[in-house]
Coordinates of C-alpha atoms and ligand atoms in Angstrom, one line a residue:
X19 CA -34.5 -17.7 9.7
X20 CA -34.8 -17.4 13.6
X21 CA -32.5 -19.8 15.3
X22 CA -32.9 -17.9 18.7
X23 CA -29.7 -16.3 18.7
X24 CA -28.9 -12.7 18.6
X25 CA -26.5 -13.1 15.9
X26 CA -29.0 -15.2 13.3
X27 CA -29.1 -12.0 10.9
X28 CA -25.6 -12.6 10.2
X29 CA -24.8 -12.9 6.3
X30 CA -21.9 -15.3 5.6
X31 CA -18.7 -13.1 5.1
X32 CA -16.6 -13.6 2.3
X33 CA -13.3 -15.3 2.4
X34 CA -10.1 -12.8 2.4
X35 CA -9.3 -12.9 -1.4
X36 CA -5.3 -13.5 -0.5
X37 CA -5.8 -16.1 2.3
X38 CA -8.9 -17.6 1.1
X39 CA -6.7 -19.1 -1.7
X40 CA -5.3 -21.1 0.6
X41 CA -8.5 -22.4 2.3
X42 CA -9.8 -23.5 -1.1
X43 CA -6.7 -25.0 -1.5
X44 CA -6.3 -27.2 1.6
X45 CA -9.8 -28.9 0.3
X46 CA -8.4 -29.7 -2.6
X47 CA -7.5 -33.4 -2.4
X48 CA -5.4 -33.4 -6.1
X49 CA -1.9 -34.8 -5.0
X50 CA -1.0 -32.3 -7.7
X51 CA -2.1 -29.5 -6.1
X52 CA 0.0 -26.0 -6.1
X53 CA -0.7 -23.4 -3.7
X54 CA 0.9 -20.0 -5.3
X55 CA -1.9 -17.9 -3.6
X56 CA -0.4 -16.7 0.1
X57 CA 2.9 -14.6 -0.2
X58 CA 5.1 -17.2 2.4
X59 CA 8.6 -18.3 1.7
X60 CA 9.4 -22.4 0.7
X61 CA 12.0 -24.7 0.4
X62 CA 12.6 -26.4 -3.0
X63 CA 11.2 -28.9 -1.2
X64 CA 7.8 -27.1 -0.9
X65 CA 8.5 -26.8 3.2
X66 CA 7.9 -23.7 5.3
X67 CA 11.5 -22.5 6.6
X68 CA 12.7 -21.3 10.0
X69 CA 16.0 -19.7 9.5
X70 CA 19.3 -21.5 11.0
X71 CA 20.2 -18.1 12.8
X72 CA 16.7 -18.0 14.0
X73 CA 16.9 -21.2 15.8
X74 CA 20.4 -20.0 17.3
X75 CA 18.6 -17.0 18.5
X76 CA 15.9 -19.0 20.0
X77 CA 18.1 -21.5 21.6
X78 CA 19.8 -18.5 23.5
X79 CA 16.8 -16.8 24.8
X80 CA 15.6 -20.3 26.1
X81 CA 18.8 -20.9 27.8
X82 CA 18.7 -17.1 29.4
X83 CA 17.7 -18.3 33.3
X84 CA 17.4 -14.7 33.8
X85 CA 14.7 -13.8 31.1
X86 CA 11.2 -13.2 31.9
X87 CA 7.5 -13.1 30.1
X88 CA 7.0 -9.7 32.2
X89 CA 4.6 -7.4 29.8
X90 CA 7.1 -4.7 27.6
X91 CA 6.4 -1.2 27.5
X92 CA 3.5 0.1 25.6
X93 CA 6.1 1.0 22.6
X94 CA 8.1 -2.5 22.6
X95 CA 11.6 -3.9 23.4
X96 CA 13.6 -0.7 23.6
X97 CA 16.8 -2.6 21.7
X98 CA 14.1 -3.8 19.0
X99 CA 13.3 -0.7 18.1
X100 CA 16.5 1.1 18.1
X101 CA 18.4 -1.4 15.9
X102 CA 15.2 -1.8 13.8
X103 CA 15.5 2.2 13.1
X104 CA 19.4 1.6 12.2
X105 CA 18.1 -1.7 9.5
X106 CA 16.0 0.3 7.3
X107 CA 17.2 4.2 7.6
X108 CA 21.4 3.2 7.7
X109 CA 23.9 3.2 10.9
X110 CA 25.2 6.6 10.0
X111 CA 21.6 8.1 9.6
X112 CA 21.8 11.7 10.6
X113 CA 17.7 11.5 11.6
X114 CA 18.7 8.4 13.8
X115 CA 21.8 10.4 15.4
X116 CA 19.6 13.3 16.0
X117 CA 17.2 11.6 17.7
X118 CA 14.5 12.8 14.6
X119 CA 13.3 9.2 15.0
X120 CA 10.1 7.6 16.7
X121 CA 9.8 3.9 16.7
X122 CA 7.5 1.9 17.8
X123 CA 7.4 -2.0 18.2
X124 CA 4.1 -3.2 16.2
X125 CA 2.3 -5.9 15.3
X126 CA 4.3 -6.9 12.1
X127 CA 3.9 -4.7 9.0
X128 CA 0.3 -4.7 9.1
X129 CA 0.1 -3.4 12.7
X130 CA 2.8 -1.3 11.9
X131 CA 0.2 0.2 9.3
X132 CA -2.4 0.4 11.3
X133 CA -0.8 2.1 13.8
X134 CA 0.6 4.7 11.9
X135 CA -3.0 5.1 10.4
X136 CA -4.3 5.5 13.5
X137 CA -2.1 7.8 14.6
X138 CA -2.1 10.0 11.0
X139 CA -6.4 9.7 11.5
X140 CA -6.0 11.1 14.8
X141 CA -3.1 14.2 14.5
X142 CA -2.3 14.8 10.9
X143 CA -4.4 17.5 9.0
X144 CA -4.7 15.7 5.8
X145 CA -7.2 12.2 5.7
X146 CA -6.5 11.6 2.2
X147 CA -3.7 9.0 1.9
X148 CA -3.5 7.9 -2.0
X149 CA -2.5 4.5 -2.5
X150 CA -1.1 2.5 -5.7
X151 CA -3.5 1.4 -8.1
X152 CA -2.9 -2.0 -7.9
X153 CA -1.5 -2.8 -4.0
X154 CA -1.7 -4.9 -1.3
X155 CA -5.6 -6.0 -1.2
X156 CA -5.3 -4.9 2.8
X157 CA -4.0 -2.2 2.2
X158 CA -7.3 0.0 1.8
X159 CA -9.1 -1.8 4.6
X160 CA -6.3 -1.0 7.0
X161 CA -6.6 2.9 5.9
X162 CA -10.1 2.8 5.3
X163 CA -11.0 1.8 8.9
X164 CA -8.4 3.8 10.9
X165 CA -9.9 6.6 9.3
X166 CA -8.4 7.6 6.3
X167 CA -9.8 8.7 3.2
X168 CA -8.1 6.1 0.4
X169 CA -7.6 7.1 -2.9
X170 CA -5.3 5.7 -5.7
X171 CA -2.6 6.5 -8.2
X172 CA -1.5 4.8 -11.2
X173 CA 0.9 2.5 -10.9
X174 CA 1.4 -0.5 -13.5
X175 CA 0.8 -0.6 -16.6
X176 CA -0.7 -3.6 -18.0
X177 CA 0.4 -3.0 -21.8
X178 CA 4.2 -3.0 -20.2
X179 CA 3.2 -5.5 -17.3
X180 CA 6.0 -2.5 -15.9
X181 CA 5.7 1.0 -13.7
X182 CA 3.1 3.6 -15.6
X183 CA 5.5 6.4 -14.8
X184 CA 3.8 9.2 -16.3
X185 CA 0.4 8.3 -14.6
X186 CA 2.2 7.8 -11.1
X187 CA 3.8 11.5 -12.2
X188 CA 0.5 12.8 -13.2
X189 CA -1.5 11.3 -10.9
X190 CA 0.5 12.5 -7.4
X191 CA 1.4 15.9 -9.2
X192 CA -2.6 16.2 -9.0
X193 CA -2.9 14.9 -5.6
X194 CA -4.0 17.8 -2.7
X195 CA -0.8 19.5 -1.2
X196 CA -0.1 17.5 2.2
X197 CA -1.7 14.2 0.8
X198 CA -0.1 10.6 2.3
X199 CA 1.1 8.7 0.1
X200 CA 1.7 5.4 0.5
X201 CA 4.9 3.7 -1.5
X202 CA 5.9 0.2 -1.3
X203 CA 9.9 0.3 -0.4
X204 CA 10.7 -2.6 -2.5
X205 CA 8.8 -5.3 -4.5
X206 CA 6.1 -3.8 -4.7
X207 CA 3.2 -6.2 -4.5
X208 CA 1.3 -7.7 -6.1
X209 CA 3.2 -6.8 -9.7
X210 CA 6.5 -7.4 -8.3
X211 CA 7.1 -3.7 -10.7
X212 CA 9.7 -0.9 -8.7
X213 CA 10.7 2.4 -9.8
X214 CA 14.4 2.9 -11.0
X215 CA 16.3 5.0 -8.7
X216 CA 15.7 8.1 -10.7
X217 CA 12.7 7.1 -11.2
X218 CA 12.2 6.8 -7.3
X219 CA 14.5 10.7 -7.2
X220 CA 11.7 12.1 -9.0
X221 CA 9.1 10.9 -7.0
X222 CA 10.7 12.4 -4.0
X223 CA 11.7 16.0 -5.7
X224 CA 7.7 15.8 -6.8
X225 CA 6.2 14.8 -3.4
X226 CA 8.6 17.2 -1.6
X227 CA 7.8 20.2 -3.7
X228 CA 3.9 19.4 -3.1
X229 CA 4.2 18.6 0.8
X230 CA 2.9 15.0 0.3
X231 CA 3.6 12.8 3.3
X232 CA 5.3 9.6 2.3
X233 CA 3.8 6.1 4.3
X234 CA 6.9 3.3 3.3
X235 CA 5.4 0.3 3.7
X236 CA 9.0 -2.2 4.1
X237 CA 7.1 -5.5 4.0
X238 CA 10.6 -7.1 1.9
X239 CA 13.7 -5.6 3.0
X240 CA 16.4 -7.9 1.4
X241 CA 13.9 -10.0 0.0
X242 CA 13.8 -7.8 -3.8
X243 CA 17.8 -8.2 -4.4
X244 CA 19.1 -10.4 -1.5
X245 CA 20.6 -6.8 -0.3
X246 CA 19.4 -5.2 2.9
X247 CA 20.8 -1.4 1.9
X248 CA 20.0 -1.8 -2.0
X249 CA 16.3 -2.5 -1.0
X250 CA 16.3 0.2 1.5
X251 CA 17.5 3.1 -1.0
X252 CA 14.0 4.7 -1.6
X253 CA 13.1 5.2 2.2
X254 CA 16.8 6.4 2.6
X255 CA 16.6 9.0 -0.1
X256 CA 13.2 10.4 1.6
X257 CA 15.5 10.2 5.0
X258 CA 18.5 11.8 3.7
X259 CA 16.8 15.2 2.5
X260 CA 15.8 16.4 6.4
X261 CA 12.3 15.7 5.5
X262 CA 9.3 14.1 7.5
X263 CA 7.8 10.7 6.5
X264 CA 6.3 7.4 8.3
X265 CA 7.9 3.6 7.2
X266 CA 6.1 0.2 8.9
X267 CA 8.4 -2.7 9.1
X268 CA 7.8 -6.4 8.8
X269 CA 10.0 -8.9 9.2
X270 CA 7.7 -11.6 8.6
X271 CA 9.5 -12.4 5.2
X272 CA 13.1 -11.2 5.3
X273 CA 13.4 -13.5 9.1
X274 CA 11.0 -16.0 8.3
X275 CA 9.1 -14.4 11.5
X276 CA 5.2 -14.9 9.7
X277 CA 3.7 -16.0 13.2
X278 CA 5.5 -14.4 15.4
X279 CA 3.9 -11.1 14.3
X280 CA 7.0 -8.6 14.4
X281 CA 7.4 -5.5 13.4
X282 CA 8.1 -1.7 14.2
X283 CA 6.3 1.9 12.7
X284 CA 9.3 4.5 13.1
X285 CA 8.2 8.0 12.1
X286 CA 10.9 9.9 10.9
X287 CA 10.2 14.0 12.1
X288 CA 11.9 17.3 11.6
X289 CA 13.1 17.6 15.5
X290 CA 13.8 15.5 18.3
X291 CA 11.5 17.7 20.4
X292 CA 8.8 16.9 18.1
X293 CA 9.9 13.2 17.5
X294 CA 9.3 12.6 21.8
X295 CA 5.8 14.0 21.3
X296 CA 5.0 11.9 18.8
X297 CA 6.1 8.6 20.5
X298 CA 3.7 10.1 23.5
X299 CA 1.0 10.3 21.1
X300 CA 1.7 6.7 19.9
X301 CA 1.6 5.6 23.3
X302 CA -2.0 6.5 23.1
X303 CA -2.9 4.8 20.1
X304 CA -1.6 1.7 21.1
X305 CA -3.0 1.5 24.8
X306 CA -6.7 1.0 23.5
X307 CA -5.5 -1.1 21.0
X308 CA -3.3 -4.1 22.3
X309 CA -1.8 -2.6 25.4
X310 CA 1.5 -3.6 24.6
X311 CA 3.2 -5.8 22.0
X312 CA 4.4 -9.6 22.3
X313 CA 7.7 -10.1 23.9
X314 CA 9.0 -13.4 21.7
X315 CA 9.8 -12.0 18.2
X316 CA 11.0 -8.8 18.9
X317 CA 14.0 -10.9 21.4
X318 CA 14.9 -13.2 18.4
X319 CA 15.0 -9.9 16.2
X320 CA 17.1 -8.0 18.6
X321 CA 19.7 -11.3 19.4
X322 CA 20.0 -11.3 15.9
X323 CA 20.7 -7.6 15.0
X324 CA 22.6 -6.7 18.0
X325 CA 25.2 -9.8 17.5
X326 CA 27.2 -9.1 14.5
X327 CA 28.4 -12.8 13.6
X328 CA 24.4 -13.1 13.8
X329 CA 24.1 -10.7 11.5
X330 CA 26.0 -11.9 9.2
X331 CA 24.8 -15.3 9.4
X332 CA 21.5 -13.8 8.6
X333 CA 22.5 -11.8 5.7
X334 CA 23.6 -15.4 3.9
X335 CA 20.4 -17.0 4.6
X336 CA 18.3 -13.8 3.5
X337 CA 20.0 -13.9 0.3
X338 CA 19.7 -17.6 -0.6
X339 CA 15.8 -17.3 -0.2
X340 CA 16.5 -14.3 -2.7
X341 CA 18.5 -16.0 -4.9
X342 CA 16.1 -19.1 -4.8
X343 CA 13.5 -16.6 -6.0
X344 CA 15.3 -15.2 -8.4
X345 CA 16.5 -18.7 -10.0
X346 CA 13.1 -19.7 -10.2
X347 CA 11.6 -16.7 -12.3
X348 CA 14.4 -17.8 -14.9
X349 CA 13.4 -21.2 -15.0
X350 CA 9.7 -20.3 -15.3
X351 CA 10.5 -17.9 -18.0
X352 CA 12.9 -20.7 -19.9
X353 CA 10.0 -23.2 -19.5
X354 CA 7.7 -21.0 -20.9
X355 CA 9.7 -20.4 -23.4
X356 CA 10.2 -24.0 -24.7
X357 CA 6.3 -25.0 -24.0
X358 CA 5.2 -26.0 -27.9
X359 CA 8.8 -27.2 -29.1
X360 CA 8.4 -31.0 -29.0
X361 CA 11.5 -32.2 -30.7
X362 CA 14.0 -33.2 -27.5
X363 CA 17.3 -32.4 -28.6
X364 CA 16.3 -29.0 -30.4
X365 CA 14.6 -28.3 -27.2
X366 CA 18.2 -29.0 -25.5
X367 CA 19.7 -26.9 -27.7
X368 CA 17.0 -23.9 -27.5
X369 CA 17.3 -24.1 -23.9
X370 CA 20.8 -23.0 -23.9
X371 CA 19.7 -20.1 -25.9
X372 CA 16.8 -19.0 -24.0
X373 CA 19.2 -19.0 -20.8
X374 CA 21.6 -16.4 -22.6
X375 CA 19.4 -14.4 -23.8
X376 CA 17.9 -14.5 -20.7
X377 CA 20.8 -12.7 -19.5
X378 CA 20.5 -10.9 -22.0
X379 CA 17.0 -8.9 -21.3
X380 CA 18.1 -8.9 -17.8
X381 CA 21.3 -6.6 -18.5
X382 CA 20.1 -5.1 -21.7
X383 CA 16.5 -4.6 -21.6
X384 CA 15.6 -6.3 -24.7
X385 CA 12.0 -7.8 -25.7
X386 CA 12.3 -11.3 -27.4
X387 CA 8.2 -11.5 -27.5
X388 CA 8.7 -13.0 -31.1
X389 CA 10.8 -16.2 -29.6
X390 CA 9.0 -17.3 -26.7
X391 CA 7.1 -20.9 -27.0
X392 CA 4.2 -19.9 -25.2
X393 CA 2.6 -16.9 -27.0
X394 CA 3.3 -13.6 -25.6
X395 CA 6.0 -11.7 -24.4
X396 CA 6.7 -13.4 -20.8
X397 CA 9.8 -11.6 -20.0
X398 CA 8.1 -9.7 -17.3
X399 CA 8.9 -12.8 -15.5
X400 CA 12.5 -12.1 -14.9
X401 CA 12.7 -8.2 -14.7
X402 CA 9.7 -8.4 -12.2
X403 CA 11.2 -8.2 -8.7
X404 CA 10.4 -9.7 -5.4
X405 CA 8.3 -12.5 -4.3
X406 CA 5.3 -12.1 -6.4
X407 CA 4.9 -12.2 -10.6
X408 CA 2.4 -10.5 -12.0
X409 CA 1.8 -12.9 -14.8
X410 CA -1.3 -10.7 -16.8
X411 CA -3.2 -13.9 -16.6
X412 CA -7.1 -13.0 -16.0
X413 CA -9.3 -14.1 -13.4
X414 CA -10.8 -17.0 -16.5
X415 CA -7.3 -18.3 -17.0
X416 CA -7.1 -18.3 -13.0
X417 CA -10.0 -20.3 -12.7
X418 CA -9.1 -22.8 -15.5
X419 CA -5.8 -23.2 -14.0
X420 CA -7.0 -23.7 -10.8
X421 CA -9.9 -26.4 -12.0
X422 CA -7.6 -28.1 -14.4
X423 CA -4.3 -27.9 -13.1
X424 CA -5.0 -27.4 -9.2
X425 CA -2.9 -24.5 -9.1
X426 CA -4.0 -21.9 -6.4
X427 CA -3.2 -18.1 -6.5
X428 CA -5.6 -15.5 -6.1
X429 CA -8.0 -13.7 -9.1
X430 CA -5.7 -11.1 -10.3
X431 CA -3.0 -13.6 -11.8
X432 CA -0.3 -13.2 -9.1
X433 CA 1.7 -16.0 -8.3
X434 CA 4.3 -16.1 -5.3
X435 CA 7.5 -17.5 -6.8
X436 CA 8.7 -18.3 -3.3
X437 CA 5.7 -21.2 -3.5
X438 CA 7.3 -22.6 -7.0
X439 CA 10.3 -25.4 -7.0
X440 CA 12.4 -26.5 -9.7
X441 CA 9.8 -29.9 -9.7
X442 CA 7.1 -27.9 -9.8
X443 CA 7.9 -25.3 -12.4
X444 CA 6.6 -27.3 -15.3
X445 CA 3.6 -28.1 -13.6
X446 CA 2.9 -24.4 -13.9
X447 CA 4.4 -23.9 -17.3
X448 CA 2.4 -26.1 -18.4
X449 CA -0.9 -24.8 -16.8
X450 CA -0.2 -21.8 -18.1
X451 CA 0.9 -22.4 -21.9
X452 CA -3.0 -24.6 -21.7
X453 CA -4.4 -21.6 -20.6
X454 CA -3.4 -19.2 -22.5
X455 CA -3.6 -21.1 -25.8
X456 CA -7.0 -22.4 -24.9
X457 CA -8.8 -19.4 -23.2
X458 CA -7.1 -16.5 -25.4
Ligands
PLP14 C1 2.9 -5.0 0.8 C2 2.7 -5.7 2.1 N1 2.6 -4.9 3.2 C3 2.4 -5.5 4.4 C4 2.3 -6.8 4.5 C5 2.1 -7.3 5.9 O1 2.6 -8.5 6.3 P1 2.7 -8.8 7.9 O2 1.6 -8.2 8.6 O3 2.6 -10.3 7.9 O4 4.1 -8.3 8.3 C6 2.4 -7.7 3.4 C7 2.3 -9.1 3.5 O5 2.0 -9.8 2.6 C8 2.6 -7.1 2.2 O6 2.8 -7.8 1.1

């Protein structure tokens, strides 16, 4: 219809599938409502969280007479960037001591991504960048529009709900020589599935001996184990054999930083000649872009890394939103597994031994498919890693879960465990068990 204005030809757009969950979900009026769609940490009291040491780092920078909101350099806050480098590659990184390094300050991971897309689009011979098959829905827009050519390797295997191994092997052994290849660090998302570290050492020994360019996308460092260096071990084994590769770094989830958009692209090269030329060259990506990054973030980041009783403070309150995590994929997985016994104090007693054998898979590896109460095999839940499960529920159990039980995550089945509290886990057992023993 013509309304007179020059955009009336417009078609609707579509909501974004990951933060469109929450849209539907702030219309829901259900007091019951559950919103496990966007990937955001929680309090078991269902509260966003800004970290203790955060608020010590703010009330510094306030207090600072001497600081100004003067514009930073095109590449960021120079101490940012450097002690961002030394988080994810290690202090005593030879490419860091060698100056091998490039970082840039970004727009959290996402920019971080972009940029280095851009950049890659612009100077690196090889458009095709192959990502995993599933990833991170922004993942191929991000590529797609820098100018990438995006293509996919397997990944997860739905039989296993774990890593298809062979496929990945297969799939990047295939791949053309000098190929990106983009690798989730840690947690991968959404299944919440990571390589083993030999698994991860034969990934590298395979990309290196084909020339494919590895793209780490560090969107949870600390967030998988509650460790900073366990979760940076695959970008440090890239690091550590002299070769080249690219890592974007958020710390939108490991500093509770969402809003404050924060982030840095470092792009680890062969030389420290050739590293200079490349920040030169990122300079010119970024100029067209955004000019230069925001100042706020990148000061709390750098108070807090630069500041070793900061550090440490940090390090505590990192892993207690890891261990909160982690504590509720057991309880999940022990709810789930006593949905359908109605008898209270055999339920008491199977309780206890769905929590040691809980422990049980988790050190030994052991399927107890044939014990759970809800049907299946839903250990997945606890060896699954990070902030997302992968639950294998389908987009019809999705939607019956979301019109029944007002439960929110997006089409593919993920649910962000960092959204779930020890009040609301039965809610979602519940929802769930219905679904899957009504809709098959
Ligand atoms: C795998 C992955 N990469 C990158 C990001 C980017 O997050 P941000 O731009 O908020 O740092 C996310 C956020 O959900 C993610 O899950």
């Amino acid at each position: 219809m013509d309304c007179g204005s020059v955009f009336g030809s417009l078609v609707q757009a579509p909501e974004d599938p990951i933060l469109g969950v929450t849209v539907a979900y702030n219309k829901d009026p259900s007091p019951d409502k559950l919103n496990l769609g966007v990937g955001a940490y929680r309090t078991e009291e269902g509260k966003p969280l800004v970290l203790n040491v955060v608020r010590q780092a703010e009330q510094l920078l306030v207090n600072d007479q001497s600081r100004v909101k003067e514009y930073l350099p095109i590449v960021g806050l120079a101490d940012f960037n450097k002690l961002s480098a030394k988080l994810i590659f290690g202090a005593d990184s030879p490419a860091i001591q060698e100056n091998r390094v490039a970082t840039v300050q970004c727009l959290s991971g996402t920019g971080s991504l972009r940029v280095g897309a851009e950049f890659l689009a612009r100077h690196y011979h090889q458009l095709a960048i192959y990502i995993p098959q599933p990833t991170w829905g922004n993942h191929p827009k991000v590529f797609t529009l820098a100018g990438l050519s995006v293509k996919t390797y397997r990944y997860y295997d739905p039989a296993t709900r774990g890593l298809n191994f062979q496929g990945l092997l297969e799939d990047l052994g295939a791949a053309p020589s000098g190929a990106i290849v983009l690798l989730h660090a840690c947690a991968h998302n959404p299944t919440g599935v990571d390589p083993t570290l030999e698994q991860w050492e034969q990934i590298r020994q395979l990309m290196r001996s084909k020339g494919l360019l590895p793209f780490f996308d560090s969107a949870y460092q600390g967030f998988a184990s509650g460790s900073l260096d366990a979760d940076a071990q695959s970008v440090r084994m890239f690091v550590a054999d002299g070769g080249e590769c690219l890592v974007a770094q958020s710390y939108a989830k490991n500093m509770g930083l969402y809003g404050e958009r924060v982030g840095a692209l470092s792009i680890v090269c062969k030389t420290a000649d050739v590293a200079r030329k490349v920040e030169s060259q990122l300079k010119l990506v970024i100029r067209p872009m955004y000019s230069n990054p925001p100042i706020h973030g990148a000061s709390i980041v750098a108070t807090i890394l630069k500041d070793s009783k900061m550090y440490d403070e940090w390090t505590v309150e990192l892993k207690a939103m890891a261990d909160r995590i982690i504590s509720m994929r057991e309880q999940l997985f022990v709810a789930l597994s006593a949905r359908g016994f109605l008898l209270i104090p055999l339920s008491l007693i199977f309780y206890s031994l769905v929590l040691v054998l809980a422990f049980k898979i988790l050190s030994k590896d052991i399927s107890i498919s044939y014990l759970t109460g809800t049907p299946g095999d839903w250990s997945h839940i606890i060896k699954q890693i990070g902030m997302f499960t992968f639950t294998g529920l389908n987009s019809e159990q999705v939607a019956f879960m979301t019109k029944e039980y007002h439960i929110y995550m997006t089409s593919d089945g993920r649910i962000s465990m960092a959204g779930l509290s020890s009040k609301t886990v039965p809610h979602l057992a519940d929802a769930i068990h219905a679904a899957v023993t009504r809709m098959g």
